[in-house]
Short mmCIF file of C-alpha atoms and ligand atoms in Angstrom, two decimals:
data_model
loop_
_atom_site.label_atom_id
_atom_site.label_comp_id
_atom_site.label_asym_id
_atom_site.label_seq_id
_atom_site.Cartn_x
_atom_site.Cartn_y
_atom_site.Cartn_z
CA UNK A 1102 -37.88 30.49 -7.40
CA UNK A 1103 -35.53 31.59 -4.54
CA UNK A 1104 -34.53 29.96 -1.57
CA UNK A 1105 -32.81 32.06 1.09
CA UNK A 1106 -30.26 30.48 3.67
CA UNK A 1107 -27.80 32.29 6.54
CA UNK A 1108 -24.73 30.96 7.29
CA UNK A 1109 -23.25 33.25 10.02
CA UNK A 1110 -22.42 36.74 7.97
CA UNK A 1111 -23.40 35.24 4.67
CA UNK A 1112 -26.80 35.28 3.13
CA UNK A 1113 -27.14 32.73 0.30
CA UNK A 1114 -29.34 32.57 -2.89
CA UNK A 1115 -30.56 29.47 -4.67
CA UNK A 1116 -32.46 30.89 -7.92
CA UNK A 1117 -33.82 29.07 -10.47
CA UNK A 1118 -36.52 29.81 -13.17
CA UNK A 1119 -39.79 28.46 -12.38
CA UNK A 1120 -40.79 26.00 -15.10
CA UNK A 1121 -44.44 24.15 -14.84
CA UNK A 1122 -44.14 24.69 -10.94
CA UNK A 1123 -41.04 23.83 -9.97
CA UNK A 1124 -37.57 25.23 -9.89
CA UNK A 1125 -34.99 24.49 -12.86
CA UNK A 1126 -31.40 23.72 -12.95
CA UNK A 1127 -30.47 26.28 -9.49
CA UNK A 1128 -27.90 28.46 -9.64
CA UNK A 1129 -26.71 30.43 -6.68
CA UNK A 1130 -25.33 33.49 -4.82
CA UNK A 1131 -23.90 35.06 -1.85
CA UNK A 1132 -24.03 37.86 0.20
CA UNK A 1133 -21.66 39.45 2.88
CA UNK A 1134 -21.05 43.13 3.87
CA UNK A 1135 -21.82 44.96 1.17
CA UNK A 1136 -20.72 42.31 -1.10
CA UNK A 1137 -22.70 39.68 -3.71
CA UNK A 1138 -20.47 37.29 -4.90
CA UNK A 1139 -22.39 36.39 -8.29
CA UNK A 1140 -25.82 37.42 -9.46
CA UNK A 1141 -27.91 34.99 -10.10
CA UNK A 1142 -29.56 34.73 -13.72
CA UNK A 1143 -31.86 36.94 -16.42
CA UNK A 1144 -35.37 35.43 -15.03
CA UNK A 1145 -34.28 35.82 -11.37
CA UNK A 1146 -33.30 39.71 -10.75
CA UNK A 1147 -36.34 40.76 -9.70
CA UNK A 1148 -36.35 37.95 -7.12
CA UNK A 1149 -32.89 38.20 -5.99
CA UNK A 1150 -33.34 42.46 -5.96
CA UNK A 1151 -36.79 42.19 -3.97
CA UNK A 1152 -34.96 40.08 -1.29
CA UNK A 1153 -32.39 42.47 -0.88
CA UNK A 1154 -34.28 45.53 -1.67
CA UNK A 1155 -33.72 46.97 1.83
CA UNK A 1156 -29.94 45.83 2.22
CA UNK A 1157 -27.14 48.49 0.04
CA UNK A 1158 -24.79 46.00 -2.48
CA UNK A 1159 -21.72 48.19 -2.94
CA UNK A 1160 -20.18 45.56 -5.19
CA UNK A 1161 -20.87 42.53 -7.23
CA UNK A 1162 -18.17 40.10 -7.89
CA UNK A 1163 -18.33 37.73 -10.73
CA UNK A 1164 -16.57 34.52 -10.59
CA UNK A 1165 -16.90 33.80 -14.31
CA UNK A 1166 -18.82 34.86 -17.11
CA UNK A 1167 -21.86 32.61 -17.54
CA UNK A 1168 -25.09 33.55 -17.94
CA UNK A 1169 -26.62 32.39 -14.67
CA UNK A 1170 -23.82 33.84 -12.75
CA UNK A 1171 -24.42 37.42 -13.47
CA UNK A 1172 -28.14 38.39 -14.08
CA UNK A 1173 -28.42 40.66 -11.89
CA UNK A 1174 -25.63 42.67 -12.11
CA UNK A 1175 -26.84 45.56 -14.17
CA UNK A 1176 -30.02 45.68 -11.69
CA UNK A 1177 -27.04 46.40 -8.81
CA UNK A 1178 -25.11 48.34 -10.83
CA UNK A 1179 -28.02 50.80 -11.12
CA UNK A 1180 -28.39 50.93 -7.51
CA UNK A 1181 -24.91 52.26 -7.23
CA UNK A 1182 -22.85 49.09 -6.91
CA UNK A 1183 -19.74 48.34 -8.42
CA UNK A 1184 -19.48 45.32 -11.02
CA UNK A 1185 -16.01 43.60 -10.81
CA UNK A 1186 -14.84 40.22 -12.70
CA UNK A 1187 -12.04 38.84 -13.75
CA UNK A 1188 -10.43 40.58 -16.90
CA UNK A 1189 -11.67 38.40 -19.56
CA UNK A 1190 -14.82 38.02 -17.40
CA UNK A 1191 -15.29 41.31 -17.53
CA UNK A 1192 -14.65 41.82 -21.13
CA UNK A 1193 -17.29 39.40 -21.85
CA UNK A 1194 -19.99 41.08 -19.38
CA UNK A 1195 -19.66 44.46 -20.39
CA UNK A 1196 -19.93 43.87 -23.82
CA UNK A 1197 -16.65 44.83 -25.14
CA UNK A 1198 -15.59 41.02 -26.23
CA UNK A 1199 -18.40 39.07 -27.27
CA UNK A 1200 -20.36 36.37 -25.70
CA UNK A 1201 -21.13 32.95 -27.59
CA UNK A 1202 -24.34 32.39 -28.25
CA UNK A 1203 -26.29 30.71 -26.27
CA UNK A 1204 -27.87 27.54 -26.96
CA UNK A 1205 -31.76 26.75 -26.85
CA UNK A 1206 -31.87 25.27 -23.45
CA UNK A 1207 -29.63 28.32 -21.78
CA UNK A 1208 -32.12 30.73 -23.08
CA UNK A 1209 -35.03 28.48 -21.88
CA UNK A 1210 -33.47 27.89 -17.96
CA UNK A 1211 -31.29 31.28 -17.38
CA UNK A 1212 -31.63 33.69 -20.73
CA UNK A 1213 -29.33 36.20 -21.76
CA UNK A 1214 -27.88 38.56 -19.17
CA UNK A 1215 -28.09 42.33 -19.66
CA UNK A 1216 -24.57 43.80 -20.10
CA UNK A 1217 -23.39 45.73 -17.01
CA UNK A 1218 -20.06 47.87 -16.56
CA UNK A 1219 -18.01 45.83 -15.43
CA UNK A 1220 -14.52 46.39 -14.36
CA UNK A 1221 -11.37 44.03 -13.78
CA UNK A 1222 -10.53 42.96 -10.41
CA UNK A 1223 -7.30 43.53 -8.52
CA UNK A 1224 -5.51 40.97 -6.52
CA UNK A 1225 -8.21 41.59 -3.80
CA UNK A 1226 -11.78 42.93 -2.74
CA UNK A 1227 -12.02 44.83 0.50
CA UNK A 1228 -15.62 45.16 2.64
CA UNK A 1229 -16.06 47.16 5.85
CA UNK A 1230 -15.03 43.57 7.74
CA UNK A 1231 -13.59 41.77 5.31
CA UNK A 1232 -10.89 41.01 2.89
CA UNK A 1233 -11.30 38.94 -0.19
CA UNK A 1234 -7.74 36.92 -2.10
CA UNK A 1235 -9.13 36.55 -6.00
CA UNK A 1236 -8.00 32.88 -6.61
CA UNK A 1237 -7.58 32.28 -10.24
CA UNK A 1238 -8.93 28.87 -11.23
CA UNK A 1239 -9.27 28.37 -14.46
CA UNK A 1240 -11.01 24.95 -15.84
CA UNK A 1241 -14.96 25.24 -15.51
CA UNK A 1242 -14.32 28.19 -17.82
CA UNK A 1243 -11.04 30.00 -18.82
CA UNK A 1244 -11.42 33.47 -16.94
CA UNK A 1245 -12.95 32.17 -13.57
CA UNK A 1246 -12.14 32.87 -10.26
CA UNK A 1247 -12.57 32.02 -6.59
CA UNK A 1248 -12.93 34.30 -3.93
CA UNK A 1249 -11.16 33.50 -0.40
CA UNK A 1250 -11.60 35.34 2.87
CA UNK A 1251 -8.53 34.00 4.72
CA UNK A 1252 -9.41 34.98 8.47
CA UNK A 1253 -12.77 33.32 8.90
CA UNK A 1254 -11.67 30.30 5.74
CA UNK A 1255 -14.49 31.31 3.70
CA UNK A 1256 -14.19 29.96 -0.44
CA UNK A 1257 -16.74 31.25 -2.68
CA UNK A 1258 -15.96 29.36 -5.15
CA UNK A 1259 -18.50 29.75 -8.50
CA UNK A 1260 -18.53 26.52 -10.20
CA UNK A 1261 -14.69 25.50 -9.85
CA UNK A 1262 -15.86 22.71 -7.43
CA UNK A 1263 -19.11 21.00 -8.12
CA UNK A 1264 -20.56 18.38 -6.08
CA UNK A 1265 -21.17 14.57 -6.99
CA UNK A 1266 -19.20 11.94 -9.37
CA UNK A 1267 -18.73 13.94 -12.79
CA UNK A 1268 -20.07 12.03 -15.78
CA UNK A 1269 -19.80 14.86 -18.41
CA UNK A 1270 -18.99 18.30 -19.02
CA UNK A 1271 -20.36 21.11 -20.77
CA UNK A 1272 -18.36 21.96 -24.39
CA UNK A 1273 -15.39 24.08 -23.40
CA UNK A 1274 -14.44 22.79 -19.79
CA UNK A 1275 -10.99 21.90 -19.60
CA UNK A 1276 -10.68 19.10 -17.06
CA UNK A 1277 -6.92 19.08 -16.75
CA UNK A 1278 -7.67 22.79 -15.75
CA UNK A 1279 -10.36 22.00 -13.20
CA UNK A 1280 -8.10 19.36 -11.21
CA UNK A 1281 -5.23 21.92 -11.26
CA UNK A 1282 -7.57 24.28 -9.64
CA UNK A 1283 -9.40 22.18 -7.29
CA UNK A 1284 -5.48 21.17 -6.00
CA UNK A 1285 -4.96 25.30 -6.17
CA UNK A 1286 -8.06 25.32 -3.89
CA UNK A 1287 -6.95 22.32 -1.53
CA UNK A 1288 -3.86 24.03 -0.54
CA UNK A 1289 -5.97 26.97 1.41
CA UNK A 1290 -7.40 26.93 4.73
CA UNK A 1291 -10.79 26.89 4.32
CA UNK A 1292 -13.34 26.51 6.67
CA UNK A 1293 -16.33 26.74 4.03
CA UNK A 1294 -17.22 26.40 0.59
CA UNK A 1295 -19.97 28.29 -0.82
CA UNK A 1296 -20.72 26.65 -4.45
CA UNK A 1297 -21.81 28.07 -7.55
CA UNK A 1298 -25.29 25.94 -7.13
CA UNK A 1299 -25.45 27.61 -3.64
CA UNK A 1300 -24.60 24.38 -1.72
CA UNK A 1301 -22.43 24.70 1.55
CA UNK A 1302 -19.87 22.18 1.89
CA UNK A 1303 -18.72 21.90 5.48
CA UNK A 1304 -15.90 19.28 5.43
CA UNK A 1305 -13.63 21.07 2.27
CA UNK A 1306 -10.52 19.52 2.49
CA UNK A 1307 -12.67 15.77 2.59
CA UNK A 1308 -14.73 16.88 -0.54
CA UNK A 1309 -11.98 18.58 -2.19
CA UNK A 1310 -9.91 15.42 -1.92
CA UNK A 1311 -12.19 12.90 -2.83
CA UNK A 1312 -13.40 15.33 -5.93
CA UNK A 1313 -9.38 15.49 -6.88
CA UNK A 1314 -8.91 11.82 -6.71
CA UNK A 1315 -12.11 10.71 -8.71
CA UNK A 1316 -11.41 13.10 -11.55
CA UNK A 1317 -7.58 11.77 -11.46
CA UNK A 1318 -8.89 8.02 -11.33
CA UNK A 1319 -11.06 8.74 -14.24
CA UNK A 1320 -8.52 10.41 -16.07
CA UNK A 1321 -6.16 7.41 -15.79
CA UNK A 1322 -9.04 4.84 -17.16
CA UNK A 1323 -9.42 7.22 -19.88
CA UNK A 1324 -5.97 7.81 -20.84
CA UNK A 1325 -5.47 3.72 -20.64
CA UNK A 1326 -8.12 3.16 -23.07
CA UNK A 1327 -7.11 5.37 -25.77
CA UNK A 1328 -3.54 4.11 -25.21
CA UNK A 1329 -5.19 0.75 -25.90
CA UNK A 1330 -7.03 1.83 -29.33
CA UNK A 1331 -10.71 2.64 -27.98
CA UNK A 1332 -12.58 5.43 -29.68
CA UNK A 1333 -14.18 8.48 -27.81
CA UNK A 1334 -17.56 6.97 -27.26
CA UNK A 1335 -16.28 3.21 -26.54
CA UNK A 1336 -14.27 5.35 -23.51
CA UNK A 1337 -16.96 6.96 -22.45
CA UNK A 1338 -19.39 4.29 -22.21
CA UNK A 1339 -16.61 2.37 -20.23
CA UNK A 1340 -15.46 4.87 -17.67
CA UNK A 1341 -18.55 6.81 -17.60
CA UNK A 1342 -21.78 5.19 -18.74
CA UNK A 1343 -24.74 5.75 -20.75
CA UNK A 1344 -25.10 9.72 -21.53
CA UNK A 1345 -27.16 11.24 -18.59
CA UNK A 1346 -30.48 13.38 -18.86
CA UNK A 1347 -28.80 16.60 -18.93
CA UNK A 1348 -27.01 15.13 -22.24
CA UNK A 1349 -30.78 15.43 -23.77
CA UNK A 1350 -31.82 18.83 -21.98
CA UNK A 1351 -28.84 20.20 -23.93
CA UNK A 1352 -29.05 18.88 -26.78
CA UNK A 1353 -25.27 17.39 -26.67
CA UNK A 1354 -23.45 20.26 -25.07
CA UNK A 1355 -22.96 18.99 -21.89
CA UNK A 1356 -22.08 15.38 -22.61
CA UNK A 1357 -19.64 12.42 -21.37
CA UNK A 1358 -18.08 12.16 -24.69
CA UNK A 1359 -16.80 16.29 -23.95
CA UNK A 1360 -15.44 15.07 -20.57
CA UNK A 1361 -13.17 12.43 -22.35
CA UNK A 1362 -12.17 14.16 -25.41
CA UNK A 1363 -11.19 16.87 -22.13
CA UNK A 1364 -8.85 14.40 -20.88
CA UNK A 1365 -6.98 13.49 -23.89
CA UNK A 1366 -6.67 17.24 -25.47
CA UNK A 1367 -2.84 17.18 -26.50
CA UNK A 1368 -2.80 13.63 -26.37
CA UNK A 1369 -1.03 11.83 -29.73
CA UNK A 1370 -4.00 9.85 -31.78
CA UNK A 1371 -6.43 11.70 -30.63
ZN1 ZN B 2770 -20.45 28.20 -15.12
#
């Protein structure tokens, strides 16, 4: 399933698998002058390549490594555009470090991505009209990275800032990260977000500041609560509630109880 929107310059993607009729669990993309900024996942390249079948990619950028951020790289990559991620990113995509597996339901909603050549970035990614700053912003995943355009306050920004109150995390985000990112981000001039789910946020400093001080608050009722004795699950089901669906759809690997043992990595008692 895709769903094409313009904003301006920028063409955006949401892609998602088609499961019993409907779309599942979108991911998005963008495009600008030449330039995709993430590709979509394994089920959705011949989608994402038919829409742009008469427009020339001379580069894909990554902004991390996860599956249903770069399936169609390889597809682009054989049209003669460049593939460039971070360095541990890139390690990942072209094969030379390895990727985890993936679990049953990231197989089911994005499967695995072909490997693709991809290259390290530099400090930043030139089109005909535009200049790119490669914001590292580690959290959501360790090697990820946000793309700014400076002159028209443009952040593609992968899946550093997601919308909506968090109430778990997939295994591996580091939430201390995340926050120290999102502040990273709020410190720019941006204009526009474009999100890793292909949302648009319009009022950035407003959603980056409400995003910072939720995940803050949170953090502060779970730090009180271990301080006071509670275990991992008695936190969670105080600061964030009953696991959510998405708990089920992945079998535990994005969960509430992640998002607090997150928070108290390094803490003493833990
Ligand atoms: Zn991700």
């Amino acid at each position: 399933m895709i769903h094409i929107t313009q904003h301006g310059p920028v063409r955006g993607f949401r892609l998602a698998r088609t499961l019993l009729g409907r779309g599942r669990y979108y991911t998005g993309c963008f495009f600008v002058d030449g330039l995709m900024i993430d590709a979509g996942c394994a089920f959705t390249v011949g989608e994402l390549t038919a829409a742009l079948a008469e427009t020339p990619v001379h580069t894909v950028v990554n902004t991390h490594h996860h599956e249903d951020h770069v399936g169609a790289n390889l597809a682009f990559q054989a049209k003669g555009a460049a593939v460039l991620a971070s360095e541990p990113a890139s390690a990942i995509i072209s094969g030379a470090a390895r990727r985890a597996p993936l679990m049953a339901y990231q197989r089911v909603l994005w499967g695995w991505p072909e490997k693709s050549a991809a290259q390290p970035l530099g400090e930043w990614v030139e089109t005909d009209h535009h200049r790119f700053q490669v914001i590292p912003t580690p959290g959501h995943s360790p090697d990820h990275v946000c793309f700014y355009e400076p002159s028209e306050g443009w952040l593609f920004c992968g899946d550093a800032y997601v919308g909506g109150k968090d109430r778990g995390v997939r295994l591996g985000t580091d939430i201390r990260g995340v926050i120290a990112s999102l502040k990273k981000m709020a410190a720019l001039d941006i204009s526009l977000i474009f999100t890793g789910s292909a949302s648009v946020v319009t009022d950035p400093a407003k959603a980056l500041a409400e995003k910072i001080d939720y995940l803050e608050y949170k953090g502060k009722m779970v730090r009180e609560y271990h301080r006071r004795g509670f275990n991992v699950r008695q936190i969670r089901k105080m600061v964030f509630g009953p696991e959510q669906m998405i708990y089920y759809v992945t079998q535990g690997n994005f969960s509430g109880d992640h998002l607090v043992m997150s928070y108290l990595e390094g803490e003493a008692g833990e």
